[in-house]
């Protein structure tokens, strides 16, 4: 007799939970290091040449500073994160289990979302006016080595990397592998009832 659906679901659950835990722990550890070592007076450390730096910034918005400084942004992002995590967990229970990369992608998204939510809930720093605000620690800075003006990508963190990797893997998974495999015509399940 083949594995039961419950046992088929165990490996995807473990892959999802492992990816989420690894990225969450890595994100929290690296943010803690950045908080202790890179905070103002805006210490920046060149990690690789002139294009990859450790550079502290405190983001009160979302990616690229979207909704930065808006009073409603923090509760909005917390609610969006909780909805996302619940939805991703529901996908783990429903998606076909034959390809594990989709579950790794879901784990990346959950770990990244929880990492940034941790900061929005607990992390506070002073704004330019000396007021304490909640936000997310960003500390990875990538600049173009070919641009004479030093064009740089907005600062990001490990949670952001996890979210991007997760989304880039989940999109093709949902497009090509989210439907259960078709039942073969010669299997007993496919034969019409007599």
Backbone as ProteinMPNN parsed JSONL, in Angstrom:
{"seq_chain_A": "XXXXXXXXXXXXXXXXXXXXXXXXXXXXXXXXXXXXXXXXXXXXXXXXXXXXXXXXXXXXXXXXXXXXXXXXXXXXXXXXXXXXXXXXXXXXXXXXXXXXXXXXXXXXXXXXXXXXXXXXXXXXXXXXXXXXXXXXXXXXXXXXXXXXXXXXXXXXXXXXXXXXXXXXXXXXXXXXXXXXXXXXXXXXXXXXXX", "coords_chain_A": {"N_chain_A": [[0.855, -1.195, 0.0], [0.525, 2.266, -0.739], [2.041, 5.323, 0.539], [0.201, 7.141, 2.989], [-1.911, 10.078, 2.599], [-1.31, 11.825, 4.746], [1.299, 11.1, 5.526], [2.626, 11.691, 3.153], [2.49, 14.43, 3.233], [4.184, 15.178, 5.233], [6.979, 15.582, 4.643], [6.967, 17.95, 2.93], [5.964, 19.772, 4.86], [8.046, 19.752, 6.747], [10.146, 20.741, 5.155], [9.167, 23.325, 4.602], [8.946, 24.404, 7.235], [11.619, 24.225, 8.071], [13.014, 25.885, 6.233], [11.751, 28.325, 6.818], [12.491, 28.662, 9.522], [15.33, 28.747, 9.369], [15.818, 31.058, 7.771], [14.52, 32.996, 9.313], [15.965, 32.932, 11.757], [18.565, 33.539, 10.812], [18.069, 36.089, 9.79], [17.318, 37.548, 12.132], [19.635, 37.32, 13.684], [21.6, 38.593, 12.082], [20.513, 41.161, 11.845], [20.62, 41.931, 14.519], [23.383, 42.036, 14.856], [23.968, 44.161, 13.069], [22.557, 46.21, 14.321], [24.018, 46.502, 16.687], [26.567, 47.162, 15.734], [26.58, 48.92, 13.534], [24.99, 51.152, 13.763], [24.129, 54.742, 13.855], [26.965, 56.853, 14.507], [26.314, 56.393, 11.562], [27.999, 54.265, 10.61], [29.798, 52.653, 8.121], [30.801, 49.745, 6.484], [33.036, 48.577, 4.157], [32.547, 45.727, 2.423], [33.025, 44.136, 0.122], [35.102, 45.306, -2.136], [34.247, 48.379, -3.761], [31.554, 48.163, -4.038], [29.901, 46.569, -2.44], [28.541, 46.84, 0.684], [28.287, 46.962, 4.288], [25.851, 48.737, 5.771], [24.072, 50.732, 7.883], [20.566, 51.372, 8.035], [17.332, 52.605, 8.941], [14.235, 51.566, 8.381], [11.087, 52.784, 8.198], [9.023, 52.27, 6.568], [7.977, 50.165, 3.868], [9.373, 48.021, 1.382], [11.858, 49.793, -0.376], [11.263, 52.094, 1.025], [8.563, 52.671, 0.809], [5.569, 54.169, 1.857], [6.86, 55.283, 4.012], [7.063, 56.805, 7.167], [4.338, 57.189, 7.456], [1.538, 57.177, 9.612], [-0.237, 55.03, 9.663], [1.126, 52.97, 8.521], [2.658, 51.016, 9.943], [0.741, 49.334, 11.511], [-0.693, 48.458, 9.265], [1.221, 46.982, 7.734], [1.798, 44.963, 9.562], [-0.645, 43.608, 9.743], [-0.911, 42.789, 7.052], [1.299, 41.083, 6.936], [0.555, 39.049, 8.773], [-1.739, 38.013, 7.492], [-0.533, 37.09, 5.147], [1.202, 35.071, 6.145], [-0.663, 33.259, 7.23], [-2.048, 32.565, 4.885], [0.043, 31.399, 3.371], [0.606, 29.197, 5.014], [-1.774, 27.811, 4.7], [-1.549, 27.093, 2.012], [0.453, 25.167, 2.179], [-0.912, 23.008, 3.171], [-2.531, 22.311, 1.063], [-1.329, 22.162, -1.499], [0.061, 20.116, -4.178], [2.364, 17.493, -3.379], [4.595, 16.597, -4.754], [6.757, 18.09, -5.7], [9.258, 19.679, -4.069], [10.363, 22.215, -4.095], [8.539, 24.269, -4.177], [7.541, 24.319, -1.593], [9.788, 24.965, -0.173], [10.025, 27.574, -1.133], [7.71, 28.714, 0.006], [8.421, 28.515, 2.696], [10.6, 30.296, 2.73], [9.255, 32.726, 2.263], [7.569, 32.868, 4.525], [9.5, 32.907, 6.621], [10.951, 35.27, 5.977], [8.893, 37.2, 6.095], [8.12, 37.033, 8.811], [10.509, 37.786, 10.008], [10.809, 40.536, 9.331], [8.434, 41.441, 10.469], [8.937, 41.042, 13.167], [10.764, 43.139, 13.704], [9.094, 45.359, 13.199], [7.299, 45.121, 15.25], [8.87, 45.227, 17.605], [11.267, 46.736, 17.38], [12.781, 49.867, 17.864], [13.909, 53.114, 16.937], [15.536, 56.33, 16.854], [14.093, 59.036, 15.055], [14.953, 61.677, 12.643], [14.165, 63.881, 14.167], [14.474, 63.163, 16.74], [12.495, 61.596, 17.837], [11.179, 58.485, 18.949], [10.635, 55.782, 16.807], [8.998, 52.951, 15.328], [10.437, 50.427, 13.266], [12.246, 48.779, 10.569], [15.348, 47.137, 10.498], [17.722, 47.701, 8.084], [20.628, 46.747, 6.321], [22.297, 45.913, 4.294], [24.036, 46.976, 1.528], [24.257, 47.571, -1.845], [26.139, 48.701, -4.485], [26.642, 50.101, -7.756], [29.54, 49.155, -9.417], [30.357, 50.271, -11.766], [29.25, 52.717, -12.172], [30.035, 56.073, -12.077], [28.952, 57.851, -10.229], [28.307, 56.3, -8.138], [25.862, 54.772, -7.974], [23.408, 53.28, -6.019], [21.595, 50.454, -4.819], [18.565, 50.497, -2.888], [18.968, 50.067, 0.651], [18.8, 46.796, 2.171], [17.803, 43.687, 3.796], [18.348, 40.396, 5.298], [15.836, 39.184, 5.525], [14.443, 40.417, 3.447], [15.826, 39.362, 1.27], [15.097, 36.666, 1.542], [12.33, 36.878, 1.081], [12.265, 37.77, -1.605], [13.563, 35.633, -2.945], [11.777, 33.589, -2.26], [9.351, 34.438, -3.513], [10.179, 34.495, -6.22], [10.624, 31.783, -6.66], [8.156, 30.677, -6.004], [6.276, 31.648, -7.849], [6.753, 30.339, -10.484], [6.278, 27.744, -9.55], [3.547, 27.791, -8.759], [2.451, 28.354, -11.238], [3.094, 26.149, -12.868], [3.107, 23.741, -11.416], [1.166, 23.516, -9.456], [-1.241, 22.225, -9.706], [-2.861, 19.115, -9.044], [-1.343, 16.018, -10.151], [-2.454, 14.656, -13.276], [-4.835, 12.008, -13.493], [-3.999, 8.868, -14.72], [-5.272, 7.278, -17.685], [-5.519, 4.526, -17.622], [-5.677, 3.786, -15.001], [-7.397, 2.483, -12.097], [-8.922, 4.507, -10.847], [-9.628, 6.174, -12.895], [-11.403, 4.837, -14.476], [-14.716, 4.618, -15.663], [-17.61, 4.288, -13.555], [-19.369, 1.237, -13.379]], "CA_chain_A": [[0.0, 0.0, 0.0], [1.327, 3.483, -0.831], [1.985, 6.214, 1.687], [-1.048, 7.856, 3.191], [-1.758, 11.512, 2.352], [-0.68, 12.483, 5.891], [2.745, 10.886, 5.478], [3.118, 12.44, 1.997], [2.491, 15.843, 3.571], [5.17, 15.441, 6.28], [8.209, 16.164, 4.095], [6.758, 19.361, 2.598], [5.838, 20.567, 6.086], [9.385, 19.889, 7.314], [10.906, 21.65, 4.289], [8.653, 24.678, 4.839], [9.314, 24.849, 8.584], [13.076, 24.379, 8.141], [13.391, 27.096, 5.501], [11.268, 29.484, 7.577], [13.3, 28.816, 10.736], [16.688, 29.149, 9.008], [15.84, 32.453, 7.337], [14.134, 33.852, 10.437], [17.093, 33.016, 12.692], [19.644, 34.266, 10.141], [17.671, 37.491, 9.714], [17.368, 38.172, 13.453], [21.032, 37.389, 14.129], [22.325, 39.612, 11.321], [19.986, 42.473, 12.232], [21.164, 42.237, 15.835], [24.771, 42.46, 14.63], [23.943, 45.488, 12.464], [22.088, 47.134, 15.36], [25.099, 46.719, 17.653], [27.838, 47.569, 15.145], [26.506, 49.828, 12.392], [24.094, 52.296, 13.973], [24.787, 56.052, 13.794], [27.089, 57.785, 13.385], [26.272, 55.836, 10.209], [29.199, 53.527, 10.271], [29.669, 51.816, 6.922], [31.958, 48.879, 6.306], [33.16, 48.033, 2.801], [32.722, 44.284, 2.528], [33.657, 43.674, -1.123], [35.43, 46.423, -3.018], [33.463, 49.608, -3.57], [30.169, 47.951, -4.464], [29.105, 45.823, -1.455], [28.836, 47.433, 1.982], [27.381, 46.877, 5.426], [25.509, 50.143, 6.009], [22.824, 50.755, 8.654], [19.457, 52.31, 7.855], [16.141, 52.205, 9.697], [13.144, 51.754, 7.434], [9.765, 52.796, 8.829], [8.044, 51.903, 5.549], [8.202, 48.813, 3.357], [10.463, 48.003, 0.417], [12.214, 51.072, -1.005], [10.731, 53.2, 1.804], [7.154, 52.917, 0.493], [4.761, 54.553, 3.02], [7.723, 55.683, 5.131], [6.603, 57.94, 7.969], [2.873, 57.243, 7.564], [1.115, 56.62, 10.901], [-0.97, 53.775, 9.502], [1.915, 51.963, 7.806], [3.065, 49.91, 10.811], [-0.329, 48.331, 11.67], [-1.041, 47.886, 7.963], [2.192, 45.958, 7.361], [1.66, 43.836, 10.491], [-1.835, 42.853, 9.313], [-0.571, 42.142, 5.773], [2.203, 39.972, 7.241], [-0.205, 37.956, 9.387], [-2.573, 37.414, 6.441], [0.376, 36.363, 4.257], [1.67, 33.85, 6.814], [-1.807, 32.33, 7.301], [-2.305, 32.083, 3.526], [1.126, 30.486, 3.008], [0.405, 27.958, 5.771], [-2.89, 27.1, 4.066], [-1.03, 26.485, 0.781], [1.22, 23.969, 2.537], [-1.862, 21.915, 3.396], [-3.335, 22.013, -0.12], [-0.59, 21.988, -2.753], [0.626, 18.789, -4.436], [3.598, 17.301, -2.613], [5.627, 15.911, -5.53], [7.911, 18.966, -5.945], [9.481, 20.335, -2.785], [10.876, 23.581, -4.182], [7.444, 25.181, -3.855], [7.424, 24.409, -0.143], [10.952, 25.766, 0.228], [9.658, 28.959, -1.434], [6.762, 29.151, 1.029], [9.192, 28.709, 3.926], [11.352, 31.553, 2.578], [8.326, 33.847, 2.422], [7.145, 32.928, 5.929], [10.629, 33.353, 7.437], [11.221, 36.677, 5.703], [7.787, 38.023, 6.602], [8.187, 37.069, 10.272], [11.693, 38.549, 10.394], [10.513, 41.969, 9.266], [7.385, 41.753, 11.429], [9.603, 41.136, 14.473], [11.279, 44.492, 13.869], [7.986, 46.32, 13.264], [6.667, 44.998, 16.563], [9.742, 45.404, 18.764], [12.471, 47.546, 17.189], [12.565, 51.313, 17.83], [15.084, 53.959, 16.814], [15.188, 57.751, 16.798], [14.009, 59.669, 13.746], [15.789, 62.886, 12.614], [13.71, 64.858, 15.161], [14.698, 62.613, 18.072], [11.352, 60.807, 18.289], [11.311, 57.049, 18.747], [9.691, 55.203, 15.85], [9.205, 51.537, 15.006], [10.862, 50.215, 11.888], [12.989, 47.568, 10.21], [16.772, 47.354, 10.279], [18.31, 47.324, 6.797], [22.065, 46.958, 6.496], [23.05, 45.447, 3.13], [24.04, 48.038, 0.513], [24.928, 47.159, -3.074], [26.31, 49.835, -5.395], [27.186, 49.765, -9.066], [30.974, 49.477, -9.526], [30.612, 50.91, -13.061], [28.651, 54.048, -12.205], [30.936, 56.996, -11.384], [28.263, 58.528, -9.127], [28.054, 55.334, -7.081], [24.444, 54.444, -7.901], [23.233, 52.186, -5.068], [20.278, 49.885, -4.561], [18.157, 50.793, -1.511], [19.409, 49.081, 1.646], [17.88, 45.693, 2.436], [18.246, 42.78, 4.845], [18.213, 38.97, 4.962], [14.408, 38.897, 5.341], [14.085, 40.845, 2.093], [16.384, 38.355, 0.35], [14.237, 35.483, 1.647], [11.053, 37.17, 0.419], [12.463, 37.805, -3.062], [13.829, 34.248, -3.389], [10.535, 32.844, -2.129], [8.405, 34.831, -4.559], [10.705, 34.068, -7.522], [10.435, 30.332, -6.778], [6.748, 30.296, -5.87], [5.517, 31.978, -9.061], [6.729, 29.218, -11.436], [5.652, 26.566, -8.936], [2.091, 27.922, -8.868], [2.069, 28.346, -12.649], [3.326, 24.882, -13.573], [3.072, 22.519, -10.609], [0.225, 23.628, -8.34], [-2.385, 21.34, -9.921], [-2.532, 17.699, -8.815], [-1.063, 15.29, -11.397], [-3.647, 14.064, -13.893], [-4.969, 10.565, -13.31], [-3.794, 8.135, -15.971], [-6.518, 6.684, -18.179], [-5.607, 3.094, -17.354], [-5.748, 3.508, -13.573], [-8.766, 2.173, -11.687], [-9.66, 5.704, -10.497], [-10.093, 6.86, -14.093], [-12.405, 4.055, -15.181], [-16.084, 5.005, -15.275], [-18.318, 3.297, -12.74], [-20.276, 0.41, -14.186]], "C_chain_A": [[0.89, 1.244, 0.0], [1.171, 4.315, 0.429], [0.628, 6.886, 1.768], [-0.836, 9.335, 2.883], [-1.054, 12.239, 3.496], [0.83, 12.311, 5.856], [3.362, 11.577, 4.268], [3.283, 13.921, 2.328], [3.607, 16.185, 4.566], [6.43, 16.103, 5.741], [8.026, 17.615, 3.667], [6.631, 20.26, 3.827], [7.206, 20.799, 6.713], [10.249, 20.838, 6.486], [10.477, 23.089, 4.535], [9.124, 25.211, 6.182], [10.815, 25.093, 8.698], [13.527, 25.646, 7.441], [12.964, 28.346, 6.267], [12.143, 29.73, 8.798], [14.706, 29.304, 10.409], [16.735, 30.623, 8.626], [15.449, 33.405, 8.463], [15.305, 34.032, 11.397], [18.243, 33.818, 12.075], [19.326, 35.759, 10.075], [17.812, 38.17, 11.07], [18.801, 38.32, 13.947], [21.782, 38.502, 13.399], [21.806, 41.016, 11.631], [20.513, 42.891, 13.601], [22.615, 42.704, 15.725], [24.814, 43.879, 14.059], [23.528, 46.539, 13.489], [23.225, 47.488, 16.316], [26.336, 47.367, 17.041], [27.762, 48.661, 14.084], [25.63, 51.051, 12.611], [24.861, 53.604, 13.981], [25.866, 56.187, 14.862], [27.302, 57.143, 12.022], [27.575, 55.17, 9.795], [28.922, 52.632, 9.075], [30.953, 51.028, 6.747], [31.947, 48.355, 4.878], [33.463, 46.548, 2.918], [33.437, 43.707, 1.31], [33.863, 44.887, -2.019], [34.615, 47.664, -2.704], [31.995, 49.417, -3.924], [29.307, 47.19, -3.463], [29.519, 46.293, -0.064], [27.842, 46.932, 3.026], [27.097, 48.319, 5.832], [24.131, 50.221, 6.656], [21.822, 51.78, 8.114], [18.238, 51.737, 8.569], [14.923, 52.574, 8.872], [11.804, 51.674, 8.155], [8.651, 52.49, 7.827], [8.226, 50.45, 5.151], [9.371, 48.882, 2.387], [10.616, 49.366, -0.245], [11.612, 52.274, -0.266], [9.28, 53.542, 1.509], [6.365, 53.116, 1.788], [5.612, 54.9, 4.24], [7.115, 56.903, 5.837], [5.095, 58.067, 8.085], [2.434, 56.545, 8.856], [0.465, 55.247, 10.768], [-0.111, 52.651, 8.922], [2.278, 50.771, 8.686], [1.937, 48.908, 11.039], [-0.733, 47.687, 10.348], [-0.096, 46.754, 7.593], [2.123, 44.748, 8.283], [0.471, 42.968, 10.082], [-1.54, 42.106, 8.011], [0.343, 40.942, 6.013], [1.443, 38.792, 7.824], [-1.084, 37.244, 8.359], [-1.705, 36.57, 5.505], [0.811, 35.043, 4.867], [0.545, 32.825, 6.891], [-2.086, 31.728, 5.926], [-1.227, 31.091, 3.087], [0.987, 29.144, 3.733], [-0.738, 27.138, 5.174], [-2.438, 26.429, 2.769], [-0.275, 25.193, 1.073], [0.294, 22.774, 2.711], [-2.565, 21.469, 2.126], [-2.544, 21.654, -1.372], [-0.098, 20.556, -2.933], [2.02, 18.678, -3.828], [4.749, 16.718, -3.432], [6.844, 16.771, -5.84], [8.116, 19.853, -4.725], [9.932, 21.788, -2.908], [9.786, 24.614, -3.896], [7.288, 25.373, -2.359], [8.628, 25.134, 0.462], [10.642, 27.249, -0.001], [8.699, 29.505, -0.379], [7.471, 29.395, 2.348], [10.008, 29.989, 3.892], [10.448, 32.751, 2.844], [7.888, 33.988, 3.877], [8.286, 33.444, 6.807], [10.949, 34.82, 7.242], [10.147, 37.591, 6.262], [7.839, 38.143, 8.124], [9.395, 37.861, 10.76], [11.437, 40.045, 10.386], [9.396, 42.36, 10.233], [7.954, 41.869, 12.843], [10.091, 42.562, 14.714], [10.142, 45.5, 13.998], [7.281, 46.288, 14.618], [7.566, 45.504, 17.685], [10.866, 46.419, 18.606], [12.113, 49.03, 17.08], [13.901, 52.037, 17.702], [14.62, 55.411, 16.674], [15.109, 58.228, 15.356], [14.866, 60.94, 13.756], [15.399, 63.943, 13.644], [13.875, 64.348, 16.592], [13.542, 61.813, 18.629], [11.593, 59.328, 18.012], [10.24, 56.556, 17.785], [10.016, 53.725, 15.666], [9.626, 51.417, 13.548], [11.679, 48.947, 11.745], [14.446, 47.943, 9.96], [17.163, 46.836, 8.901], [19.807, 47.617, 6.885], [22.909, 46.484, 5.312], [22.914, 46.5, 2.032], [24.873, 47.578, -0.671], [24.949, 48.34, -4.026], [26.907, 49.359, -6.712], [28.664, 50.133, -9.123], [31.303, 50.22, -10.814], [30.08, 52.326, -13.141], [29.531, 55.024, -11.445], [30.285, 57.729, -10.216], [27.924, 57.569, -7.994], [26.591, 55.024, -6.889], [24.249, 53.195, -7.05], [21.772, 51.735, -4.999], [19.865, 50.274, -3.145], [18.575, 49.677, -0.553], [18.343, 48.007, 1.858], [18.47, 44.796, 3.505], [18.014, 41.334, 4.419], [16.748, 38.593, 4.754], [13.955, 39.289, 3.945], [14.607, 39.862, 1.045], [15.495, 37.114, 0.351], [12.915, 35.698, 0.927], [11.194, 37.156, -1.097], [12.692, 36.404, -3.606], [12.538, 33.442, -3.349], [9.539, 33.16, -3.229], [8.87, 34.355, -5.937], [10.573, 32.563, -7.735], [8.957, 29.95, -6.767], [5.948, 30.578, -7.136], [5.558, 30.843, -10.083], [6.11, 27.956, -10.856], [4.128, 26.64, -9.078], [1.62, 27.861, -10.319], [2.098, 26.947, -13.257], [3.098, 23.625, -12.741], [2.028, 22.533, -9.492], [-0.999, 22.741, -8.499], [-1.975, 19.891, -9.647], [-2.253, 17.004, -10.141], [-2.329, 14.656, -11.941], [-3.639, 12.555, -13.695], [-4.829, 9.874, -14.657], [-5.079, 7.419, -16.371], [-6.651, 5.221, -17.802], [-5.631, 2.77, -15.865], [-7.184, 3.242, -13.18], [-9.579, 3.43, -11.379], [-10.262, 6.379, -11.72], [-11.194, 6.119, -14.823], [-13.796, 4.461, -14.723], [-16.741, 3.883, -14.472], [-19.309, 2.533, -13.613], [-21.655, 0.376, -13.582]], "O_chain_A": [[1.915, 1.261, 0.682], [0.304, 4.062, 1.266], [-0.01, 7.163, 0.753], [0.301, 9.806, 2.902], [-0.284, 13.168, 3.254], [1.569, 13.258, 6.123], [4.511, 12.012, 4.339], [4.139, 14.59, 1.749], [3.944, 17.358, 4.729], [6.906, 17.082, 6.315], [8.861, 18.45, 4.012], [7.134, 21.383, 3.831], [7.505, 21.906, 7.161], [10.996, 21.645, 7.04], [11.32, 23.976, 4.662], [9.639, 26.326, 6.27], [11.243, 26.05, 9.342], [14.331, 26.403, 7.984], [13.72, 29.313, 6.356], [12.502, 30.872, 9.084], [15.227, 30.184, 11.095], [17.599, 31.359, 9.103], [15.992, 34.506, 8.556], [15.606, 35.152, 11.807], [18.827, 34.676, 12.737], [20.206, 36.596, 10.278], [18.372, 39.263, 11.152], [19.147, 39.331, 14.559], [22.517, 39.268, 14.023], [22.59, 41.964, 11.674], [20.817, 44.063, 13.822], [23.029, 43.641, 16.407], [25.606, 44.705, 14.511], [24.087, 47.635, 13.519], [23.374, 48.646, 16.707], [27.081, 48.051, 17.742], [28.782, 49.271, 13.763], [25.536, 51.905, 11.729], [26.087, 53.609, 14.097], [25.707, 55.7, 15.982], [28.348, 57.327, 11.399], [28.16, 55.487, 8.76], [27.91, 51.932, 9.038], [32.052, 51.573, 6.848], [30.965, 47.757, 4.438], [34.505, 46.156, 3.445], [34.345, 42.887, 1.447], [32.912, 45.424, -2.587], [34.327, 47.964, -1.545], [31.266, 50.394, -4.091], [28.086, 47.162, -3.617], [30.679, 46.169, 0.328], [26.721, 46.536, 2.706], [28.018, 49.047, 6.2], [23.135, 49.822, 6.051], [22.187, 52.908, 7.781], [18.135, 50.527, 8.772], [14.618, 53.753, 8.687], [11.431, 50.618, 8.665], [7.476, 52.455, 8.192], [8.58, 49.606, 5.975], [10.264, 49.714, 2.551], [9.634, 50.006, -0.622], [11.463, 53.348, -0.849], [8.806, 54.602, 1.917], [6.483, 52.314, 2.715], [5.137, 54.819, 5.373], [6.713, 57.88, 5.205], [4.614, 58.979, 8.757], [2.905, 55.449, 9.16], [0.599, 54.402, 11.654], [-0.56, 51.508, 8.839], [2.213, 49.629, 8.23], [2.139, 47.72, 10.786], [-1.076, 46.506, 10.311], [-0.544, 45.683, 7.183], [2.361, 43.624, 7.842], [0.566, 41.74, 10.076], [-1.876, 40.929, 7.878], [0.187, 39.903, 5.372], [1.662, 37.653, 7.413], [-1.166, 36.016, 8.354], [-2.094, 35.469, 5.118], [0.797, 34.011, 4.196], [0.774, 31.641, 6.643], [-2.332, 30.528, 5.808], [-1.542, 30.057, 2.499], [1.218, 28.087, 3.146], [-0.673, 25.909, 5.146], [-2.884, 25.326, 2.454], [-0.354, 24.236, 0.303], [0.684, 21.643, 2.423], [-3.137, 20.38, 2.089], [-3.041, 20.915, -2.221], [0.136, 19.855, -1.948], [2.763, 19.659, -3.773], [5.786, 16.376, -2.862], [7.884, 16.228, -6.214], [7.262, 20.673, -4.388], [9.889, 22.526, -1.923], [10.081, 25.712, -3.424], [6.943, 26.463, -1.902], [8.507, 25.825, 1.474], [10.962, 28.085, 0.843], [8.86, 30.636, 0.079], [7.169, 30.362, 3.048], [10.104, 30.694, 4.897], [10.827, 33.677, 3.562], [7.841, 35.099, 4.406], [8.072, 34.32, 7.645], [11.191, 35.542, 8.209], [10.451, 38.637, 6.836], [7.629, 39.227, 8.669], [9.33, 38.527, 11.793], [11.806, 40.746, 11.329], [9.396, 43.471, 10.762], [7.502, 42.702, 13.628], [9.869, 43.129, 15.784], [10.22, 46.408, 14.826], [6.737, 47.295, 15.072], [7.084, 46.143, 18.621], [11.376, 46.921, 19.608], [11.243, 49.404, 16.293], [14.901, 51.622, 18.288], [13.448, 55.674, 16.407], [15.951, 57.872, 14.531], [15.458, 61.257, 14.788], [16.209, 64.812, 13.968], [13.468, 65.015, 17.544], [13.593, 61.386, 19.782], [12.142, 58.963, 16.972], [9.063, 56.884, 17.942], [11.161, 53.303, 15.827], [9.216, 52.215, 12.704], [11.788, 48.147, 12.675], [14.74, 48.937, 9.297], [16.956, 45.662, 8.593], [20.207, 48.629, 7.461], [24.129, 46.644, 5.333], [21.802, 46.87, 1.655], [26.047, 47.238, -0.523], [23.906, 48.913, -4.339], [27.591, 48.337, -6.765], [29.019, 51.292, -8.905], [32.406, 50.748, -10.953], [30.412, 53.064, -14.069], [29.76, 54.819, -10.252], [30.981, 58.184, -9.307], [27.321, 57.971, -7.0], [26.11, 55.01, -5.756], [24.856, 52.16, -7.325], [20.848, 52.542, -5.108], [20.726, 50.375, -2.271], [18.541, 48.497, -0.902], [17.146, 48.268, 1.741], [19.523, 45.105, 4.064], [17.541, 41.076, 3.312], [16.445, 37.766, 3.894], [13.169, 38.573, 3.324], [13.927, 39.566, 0.063], [15.177, 36.572, -0.707], [12.429, 34.801, 0.238], [10.348, 36.6, -1.797], [12.092, 36.021, -4.611], [12.234, 32.7, -4.283], [8.946, 32.253, -3.813], [8.065, 33.871, -6.732], [10.424, 32.112, -8.871], [8.554, 29.004, -7.444], [5.033, 29.823, -7.465], [4.497, 30.405, -10.527], [5.485, 27.181, -11.58], [3.494, 25.662, -9.473], [0.524, 27.376, -10.602], [1.235, 26.597, -14.063], [2.914, 22.545, -13.303], [2.02, 21.628, -8.657], [-1.727, 22.522, -7.531], [-0.862, 19.489, -9.983], [-2.854, 17.355, -11.157], [-3.173, 14.178, -11.184], [-2.59, 11.911, -13.725], [-5.478, 10.263, -15.628], [-5.87, 7.007, -15.522], [-7.765, 4.715, -17.672], [-5.609, 1.596, -15.496], [-8.105, 3.717, -13.845], [-10.788, 3.45, -11.613], [-11.275, 7.072, -11.618], [-11.854, 6.689, -15.692], [-14.032, 4.631, -13.527], [-16.468, 2.701, -14.679], [-19.99, 3.106, -14.463], [-22.551, -0.271, -14.125]]}, "name": "protein", "num_of_chains": 1, "seq": "XXXXXXXXXXXXXXXXXXXXXXXXXXXXXXXXXXXXXXXXXXXXXXXXXXXXXXXXXXXXXXXXXXXXXXXXXXXXXXXXXXXXXXXXXXXXXXXXXXXXXXXXXXXXXXXXXXXXXXXXXXXXXXXXXXXXXXXXXXXXXXXXXXXXXXXXXXXXXXXXXXXXXXXXXXXXXXXXXXXXXXXXXXXXXXXXXX"}
